Amino acid sequence: MALSVDTIKALVTPSTVHRSVYTDQAVFDLEMERIFGKVWLYVAHESQLRKAGDFVRTRLGTHDYLVTRDEHGQFNVLQNRCTHRGATLCNEHQGNTSRMVCGYHQWMFDLQGTLRGVPHRQSYPAGFDMASPRNSLARAPRVDSYRGFIFASLSESGPSLADFLGPMRGAIDNLVDRSPAGQLELSDTAFRLEFRANWKMHHENANDTIHPGVVHSSSVMTARQHQAEPTPFDDGQTREMLQGNAFSKKEWEGIELVALPGGHSYMDGIYRSRLLARKESDPVRDEYEAIMKQAYGEERASQILNLDRFNNLVYPNLSINAQYHQLRMVYPVAPDRTLVVSRCFRLVGAPEQIYHRAVRFLTNLSSPASMIYGDDAAIFERCNTGLSGSDDEAWIDMSRGAELDKPFPGGGTISAATEAPIRSQFKAWLGYMTDGAHA
Amino acid sequence: MNDITQVLGCEPSNASLVRVQQFLYCEARLLDQGRFAEWLDLFTEDAIYWIPATPGQTDPLNVPSIIYDNKDLLSMRVRRLSDPRTYQTMAPPRSTRIIGNIILDAEPGRGDALQVYSTTFVHECREEVRRLFSAQCRHVLRDTPAGLKIASKRIDLVDCDTVHSAFMSLM
């Protein structure tokens, strides 16, 4: 069933969303076409693609893609599907190769996706042209990168990557700047977690400051009841993270939520409100700060280290935590299935222990055994069960803070305890879904 | 004689093998019965509990792990599992596991330590979802006045680097 513009518009009001937006296959298919089939999507980091022939496997929407670095240093985003019989060409997560050879009949493609060889060439009809686009791997027409973060768009036209990112460039800038050398290395290890609920649940949860006190109360109470002194084993980092969700009313009111055009959002002021504050005695941090001051000068270094943006959500598929050097990609699989892939960065030039902390942060937050994220996923699945089992009178509410939001300079809103990030996501969603143009 | 047990460095002595076997079976029983506090008591104070995220992983600091805990962190994990607000265990998962292929390493790590390899299969049911975990385990057991204790336990899941749901049971 094709969904008309009027039908789609009727699914979202300024403060509510119809359940089918989370559960309906036709809505999901249209999202893959009009959102994931058009906007800039993060596909890889340059540190994964240093040499000619390096490739990584990624996804654009529900489709399997490869990002290759060719002999000219250009990045190509190619569909991972042989144009002969449809088999996947690369079956590893990453690697290096000069040619991609299909395991079925040895059709051979170069790093730009052009067909370079077929067996039994003499048997093909005279009109068979290896250089024809029909025989080349389908490629994303637009590929661009911002400070090492590679994005692709399946649309020929649309806003530039820089315009699409807008103020979210600040999150990438800050992450890169936190390396004294201005360079990041992405971890080889990735955690891949699937939850049985709609992809949008993840984003709506990301910058919601009310749920942690409820959803994460088991880990908060665990940390509070834990009497033992922190051991040098992890410098108390795990307990600190578990307790980091213990928002008192005053503390969460100190965290402002910035909701931006395009559905992007972030939290502002987590440090100021004491959460995740710097410890008084922290020799590792002292050493890192000294290196940063040497690299950038005192003023600039403290500017970089004190930038107080958290959970930077680049709608619709990327989340960046600059302070702890984390990256999370969100891939829709089906209306009720979502894949979340998480990795962390090494800050080139920073003390080794700074990377150990990023690794520990990734394990604590994003491993299958996370004491924090597991409860989020459980709640997403409850929402999915509730919405799937409802009649068509079911609407979700996103009105909290609607009358308290203040304008944010340059566009968007800012205020505490608000559901403005969700409202901005749906404003963007409606824009994409109804005319495909940038909202 | 130069059979495979010697090639693999396997301790042929029956007496210590039976003791270790019974210890591992009892550990499995504590986990299946949800007796996590008693299970935690099996570990020495300086114990390490490790579930790598990469096959053959050797570095727990520069490479992320599914779990890399000392006893202090493991005790928080156990405490949270029993917290009534933990959504994933509100209906306690039921599990049954089998421990097999126990090999007692003939090369002791330290004077009082035994190195034990085993295979585990865990079948678990939680909120109508059935899951199967399988892993190779390596225990380092220390003979103490209070009996055998686990000085370290490494669990190499067969599917450690693939897609998982966001809940990992203790093994």
mmCIF file of C-alpha atoms in Angstrom, chain A residues 158-376:
data_model
loop_
_atom_site.group_PDB
_atom_site.id
_atom_site.type_symbol
_atom_site.label_atom_id
_atom_site.label_comp_id
_atom_site.label_asym_id
_atom_site.label_seq_id
_atom_site.Cartn_x
_atom_site.Cartn_y
_atom_site.Cartn_z
ATOM 1 C CA GLY A 158 20.364 17.649 -1.541
ATOM 2 C CA PRO A 159 22.141 19.775 1.049
ATOM 3 C CA SER A 160 25.912 19.499 1.357
ATOM 4 C CA LEU A 161 27.322 17.364 4.174
ATOM 5 C CA ALA A 162 28.417 20.495 6.031
ATOM 6 C CA ASP A 163 24.908 21.964 5.844
ATOM 7 C CA PHE A 164 23.333 18.667 6.813
ATOM 8 C CA LEU A 165 25.523 18.405 9.911
ATOM 9 C CA GLY A 166 25.065 22.063 10.848
ATOM 10 C CA PRO A 167 25.905 22.582 14.525
ATOM 11 C CA MET A 168 26.597 18.836 14.882
ATOM 12 C CA ARG A 169 29.948 19.521 13.252
ATOM 13 C CA GLY A 170 30.860 20.883 16.691
ATOM 14 C CA ALA A 171 30.616 17.379 18.174
ATOM 15 C CA ILE A 172 32.952 15.922 15.547
ATOM 16 C CA ASP A 173 35.311 18.890 15.910
ATOM 17 C CA ASN A 174 35.430 18.439 19.651
ATOM 18 C CA LEU A 175 36.103 14.713 19.415
ATOM 19 C CA VAL A 176 38.964 15.210 16.930
ATOM 20 C CA ASP A 177 40.373 18.145 18.889
ATOM 21 C CA ARG A 178 40.568 16.022 22.026
ATOM 22 C CA SER A 179 43.477 14.229 20.377
ATOM 23 C CA PRO A 180 46.670 16.267 20.908
ATOM 24 C CA ALA A 181 47.612 15.256 17.339
ATOM 25 C CA GLY A 182 44.147 15.976 15.946
ATOM 26 C CA GLN A 183 43.847 12.338 14.909
ATOM 27 C CA LEU A 184 41.550 9.489 15.864
ATOM 28 C CA GLU A 185 41.810 5.738 15.450
ATOM 29 C CA LEU A 186 38.620 3.730 15.498
ATOM 30 C CA SER A 187 38.610 0.473 17.480
ATOM 31 C CA ASP A 188 38.569 -2.756 15.486
ATOM 32 C CA THR A 189 36.178 -4.243 17.987
ATOM 33 C CA ALA A 190 32.538 -3.347 17.520
ATOM 34 C CA PHE A 191 29.675 -4.430 19.714
ATOM 35 C CA ARG A 192 26.618 -5.405 17.674
ATOM 36 C CA LEU A 193 23.409 -5.462 19.645
ATOM 37 C CA GLU A 194 19.960 -6.021 18.288
ATOM 38 C CA PHE A 195 16.753 -5.003 20.035
ATOM 39 C CA ARG A 196 13.246 -6.002 19.042
ATOM 40 C CA ALA A 197 11.726 -2.564 18.569
ATOM 41 C CA ASN A 198 11.684 0.333 16.136
ATOM 42 C CA TRP A 199 14.870 2.301 15.397
ATOM 43 C CA LYS A 200 13.318 5.611 16.438
ATOM 44 C CA MET A 201 12.967 4.394 20.034
ATOM 45 C CA HIS A 202 16.755 4.551 20.369
ATOM 46 C CA HIS A 203 16.924 8.214 19.329
ATOM 47 C CA GLU A 204 13.939 9.283 21.394
ATOM 48 C CA ASN A 205 15.610 7.774 24.444
ATOM 49 C CA ALA A 206 19.067 9.258 23.784
ATOM 50 C CA ASN A 207 18.346 12.773 24.982
ATOM 51 C CA ASP A 208 15.597 12.142 27.468
ATOM 52 C CA THR A 209 16.687 13.189 30.964
ATOM 53 C CA ILE A 210 13.672 11.794 32.814
ATOM 54 C CA HIS A 211 14.031 8.089 32.002
ATOM 55 C CA PRO A 212 17.455 7.473 33.620
ATOM 56 C CA GLY A 213 16.090 7.906 37.146
ATOM 57 C CA VAL A 214 13.482 5.245 36.389
ATOM 58 C CA VAL A 215 14.920 2.850 33.825
ATOM 59 C CA HIS A 216 18.411 2.811 35.304
ATOM 60 C CA SER A 217 17.414 2.683 38.964
ATOM 61 C CA SER A 218 18.727 -0.883 39.291
ATOM 62 C CA SER A 219 22.247 0.129 38.334
ATOM 63 C CA VAL A 220 22.050 3.416 40.260
ATOM 64 C CA MET A 221 20.972 1.601 43.445
ATOM 65 C CA THR A 222 23.623 -1.046 42.902
ATOM 66 C CA ALA A 223 26.338 1.612 42.757
ATOM 67 C CA ARG A 224 24.931 3.475 45.764
ATOM 68 C CA GLN A 225 24.758 0.354 47.902
ATOM 69 C CA HIS A 226 28.268 -0.668 46.938
ATOM 70 C CA GLN A 227 30.375 0.167 49.985
ATOM 71 C CA ALA A 228 33.808 -0.985 48.848
ATOM 72 C CA GLU A 229 36.445 1.602 48.015
ATOM 73 C CA PRO A 230 37.147 1.940 44.273
ATOM 74 C CA THR A 231 40.002 -0.355 43.269
ATOM 75 C CA PRO A 232 42.801 0.702 40.902
ATOM 76 C CA PHE A 233 41.431 -1.974 38.552
ATOM 77 C CA ASP A 234 39.173 0.551 36.803
ATOM 78 C CA ASP A 235 39.754 3.666 38.961
ATOM 79 C CA GLY A 236 36.143 3.535 40.071
ATOM 80 C CA GLN A 237 34.972 4.249 36.523
ATOM 81 C CA THR A 238 32.279 1.556 36.459
ATOM 82 C CA ARG A 239 30.636 2.667 39.671
ATOM 83 C CA GLU A 240 30.820 6.283 38.536
ATOM 84 C CA MET A 241 29.067 5.386 35.277
ATOM 85 C CA LEU A 242 26.324 3.463 37.038
ATOM 86 C CA GLN A 243 25.827 6.357 39.398
ATOM 87 C CA GLY A 244 25.959 8.852 36.533
ATOM 88 C CA ASN A 245 22.284 8.189 35.913
ATOM 89 C CA ALA A 246 21.322 9.277 39.403
ATOM 90 C CA PHE A 247 19.791 12.590 38.437
ATOM 91 C CA SER A 248 18.417 14.634 41.276
ATOM 92 C CA LYS A 249 15.755 17.138 40.273
ATOM 93 C CA LYS A 250 18.245 19.991 40.598
ATOM 94 C CA GLU A 251 20.879 18.180 38.564
ATOM 95 C CA TRP A 252 18.683 17.317 35.629
ATOM 96 C CA GLU A 253 17.360 20.811 35.520
ATOM 97 C CA GLY A 254 20.958 21.875 35.018
ATOM 98 C CA ILE A 255 21.157 19.787 31.866
ATOM 99 C CA GLU A 256 19.707 21.610 28.927
ATOM 100 C CA LEU A 257 18.576 19.798 25.833
ATOM 101 C CA VAL A 258 19.369 21.372 22.512
ATOM 102 C CA ALA A 259 16.953 20.264 19.775
ATOM 103 C CA LEU A 260 18.065 21.287 16.303
ATOM 104 C CA PRO A 261 16.586 21.424 12.814
ATOM 105 C CA GLY A 262 17.086 18.154 10.946
ATOM 106 C CA GLY A 263 16.249 16.110 14.058
ATOM 107 C CA HIS A 264 19.722 16.447 15.619
ATOM 108 C CA SER A 265 20.086 17.013 19.368
ATOM 109 C CA TYR A 266 22.480 16.956 22.300
ATOM 110 C CA MET A 267 22.694 17.485 26.048
ATOM 111 C CA ASP A 268 24.390 20.584 27.320
ATOM 112 C CA GLY A 269 25.799 21.016 30.822
ATOM 113 C CA ILE A 270 26.436 17.498 32.125
ATOM 114 C CA TYR A 271 29.758 18.573 33.635
ATOM 115 C CA ARG A 272 28.372 21.749 35.121
ATOM 116 C CA SER A 273 25.748 19.746 36.944
ATOM 117 C CA ARG A 274 28.424 17.642 38.699
ATOM 118 C CA LEU A 275 27.619 14.468 36.777
ATOM 119 C CA LEU A 276 30.699 12.898 35.242
ATOM 120 C CA ALA A 277 32.763 15.626 36.848
ATOM 121 C CA ARG A 278 36.511 15.491 36.876
ATOM 122 C CA LYS A 279 37.899 13.724 39.933
ATOM 123 C CA GLU A 280 40.037 15.802 42.299
ATOM 124 C CA SER A 281 43.010 13.487 42.108
ATOM 125 C CA ASP A 282 43.504 11.995 38.692
ATOM 126 C CA PRO A 283 47.145 11.615 37.564
ATOM 127 C CA VAL A 284 46.131 10.162 34.171
ATOM 128 C CA ARG A 285 43.927 13.141 33.483
ATOM 129 C CA ASP A 286 46.666 15.501 34.708
ATOM 130 C CA GLU A 287 49.137 13.985 32.261
ATOM 131 C CA TYR A 288 46.625 14.188 29.409
ATOM 132 C CA GLU A 289 45.783 17.814 30.199
ATOM 133 C CA ALA A 290 49.470 18.709 30.235
ATOM 134 C CA ILE A 291 49.927 17.140 26.773
ATOM 135 C CA MET A 292 46.846 18.980 25.505
ATOM 136 C CA LYS A 293 48.162 22.305 26.818
ATOM 137 C CA GLN A 294 51.463 21.669 25.123
ATOM 138 C CA ALA A 295 49.708 20.888 21.839
ATOM 139 C CA TYR A 296 47.091 23.642 21.802
ATOM 140 C CA GLY A 297 48.144 26.243 24.374
ATOM 141 C CA GLU A 298 46.456 26.669 27.727
ATOM 142 C CA GLU A 299 43.372 28.581 26.650
ATOM 143 C CA ARG A 300 42.467 26.480 23.627
ATOM 144 C CA ALA A 301 43.131 23.224 25.497
ATOM 145 C CA SER A 302 40.771 24.153 28.289
ATOM 146 C CA GLN A 303 38.186 25.293 25.728
ATOM 147 C CA ILE A 304 38.344 21.849 24.094
ATOM 148 C CA LEU A 305 38.296 19.863 27.315
ATOM 149 C CA ASN A 306 35.497 21.869 28.882
ATOM 150 C CA LEU A 307 33.111 21.770 25.955
ATOM 151 C CA ASP A 308 30.098 20.350 27.644
ATOM 152 C CA ARG A 309 28.071 18.532 24.972
ATOM 153 C CA PHE A 310 26.883 15.009 25.570
ATOM 154 C CA ASN A 311 25.002 12.354 23.562
ATOM 155 C CA ASN A 312 25.353 14.134 20.255
ATOM 156 C CA LEU A 313 22.694 12.588 18.042
ATOM 157 C CA VAL A 314 23.163 13.089 14.301
ATOM 158 C CA TYR A 315 19.761 12.130 12.949
ATOM 159 C CA PRO A 316 19.034 9.496 11.727
ATOM 160 C CA ASN A 317 21.920 7.048 12.331
ATOM 161 C CA LEU A 318 24.840 8.341 14.401
ATOM 162 C CA SER A 319 25.550 9.191 17.999
ATOM 163 C CA ILE A 320 28.803 10.698 19.261
ATOM 164 C CA ASN A 321 30.109 10.971 22.794
ATOM 165 C CA ALA A 322 33.102 13.295 22.551
ATOM 166 C CA GLN A 323 34.136 13.186 26.243
ATOM 167 C CA TYR A 324 34.541 9.413 26.278
ATOM 168 C CA HIS A 325 35.376 8.995 22.594
ATOM 169 C CA GLN A 326 32.432 6.779 21.703
ATOM 170 C CA LEU A 327 30.623 6.218 18.433
ATOM 171 C CA ARG A 328 27.297 4.495 17.937
ATOM 172 C CA MET A 329 25.571 3.640 14.653
ATOM 173 C CA VAL A 330 21.891 2.768 14.542
ATOM 174 C CA TYR A 331 20.646 0.569 11.697
ATOM 175 C CA PRO A 332 16.968 -0.169 11.099
ATOM 176 C CA VAL A 333 16.445 -3.848 10.206
ATOM 177 C CA ALA A 334 12.628 -4.138 10.288
ATOM 178 C CA PRO A 335 9.811 -2.169 11.937
ATOM 179 C CA ASP A 336 10.434 -4.180 15.104
ATOM 180 C CA ARG A 337 14.173 -4.872 14.771
ATOM 181 C CA THR A 338 17.132 -2.509 15.150
ATOM 182 C CA LEU A 339 20.869 -3.109 15.113
ATOM 183 C CA VAL A 340 23.078 -0.870 17.248
ATOM 184 C CA VAL A 341 26.814 -0.966 16.532
ATOM 185 C CA SER A 342 29.177 0.692 19.016
ATOM 186 C CA ARG A 343 32.889 1.414 18.876
ATOM 187 C CA CYS A 344 35.373 3.726 20.573
ATOM 188 C CA PHE A 345 38.244 5.918 19.445
ATOM 189 C CA ARG A 346 41.884 6.124 20.437
ATOM 190 C CA LEU A 347 43.020 9.745 20.698
ATOM 191 C CA VAL A 348 46.380 9.726 18.934
ATOM 192 C CA GLY A 349 49.005 11.345 21.187
ATOM 193 C CA ALA A 350 47.040 10.941 24.426
ATOM 194 C CA PRO A 351 48.289 8.711 27.287
ATOM 195 C CA GLU A 352 47.503 5.026 26.807
ATOM 196 C CA GLN A 353 45.304 4.980 29.912
ATOM 197 C CA ILE A 354 42.951 7.505 28.286
ATOM 198 C CA TYR A 355 42.218 4.845 25.675
ATOM 199 C CA HIS A 356 41.797 2.213 28.404
ATOM 200 C CA ARG A 357 39.054 4.425 29.840
ATOM 201 C CA ALA A 358 37.333 4.701 26.464
ATOM 202 C CA VAL A 359 37.502 0.912 26.159
ATOM 203 C CA ARG A 360 36.079 0.489 29.660
ATOM 204 C CA PHE A 361 33.335 3.023 28.861
ATOM 205 C CA LEU A 362 32.421 1.088 25.715
ATOM 206 C CA THR A 363 32.321 -2.210 27.613
ATOM 207 C CA ASN A 364 30.218 -0.730 30.417
ATOM 208 C CA LEU A 365 27.722 0.994 28.145
ATOM 209 C CA SER A 366 27.537 -0.997 24.943
ATOM 210 C CA SER A 367 28.604 -4.604 25.487
ATOM 211 C CA PRO A 368 25.942 -7.327 25.502
ATOM 212 C CA ALA A 369 26.525 -7.508 29.268
ATOM 213 C CA SER A 370 26.063 -3.753 29.884
ATOM 214 C CA MET A 371 24.448 -3.041 33.220
ATOM 215 C CA ILE A 372 23.027 0.197 31.764
ATOM 216 C CA TYR A 373 21.995 -0.250 28.148
ATOM 217 C CA GLY A 374 20.310 -3.607 28.795
ATOM 218 C CA ASP A 375 17.550 -1.872 30.707
ATOM 219 C CA ASP A 376 17.048 0.635 27.862
#
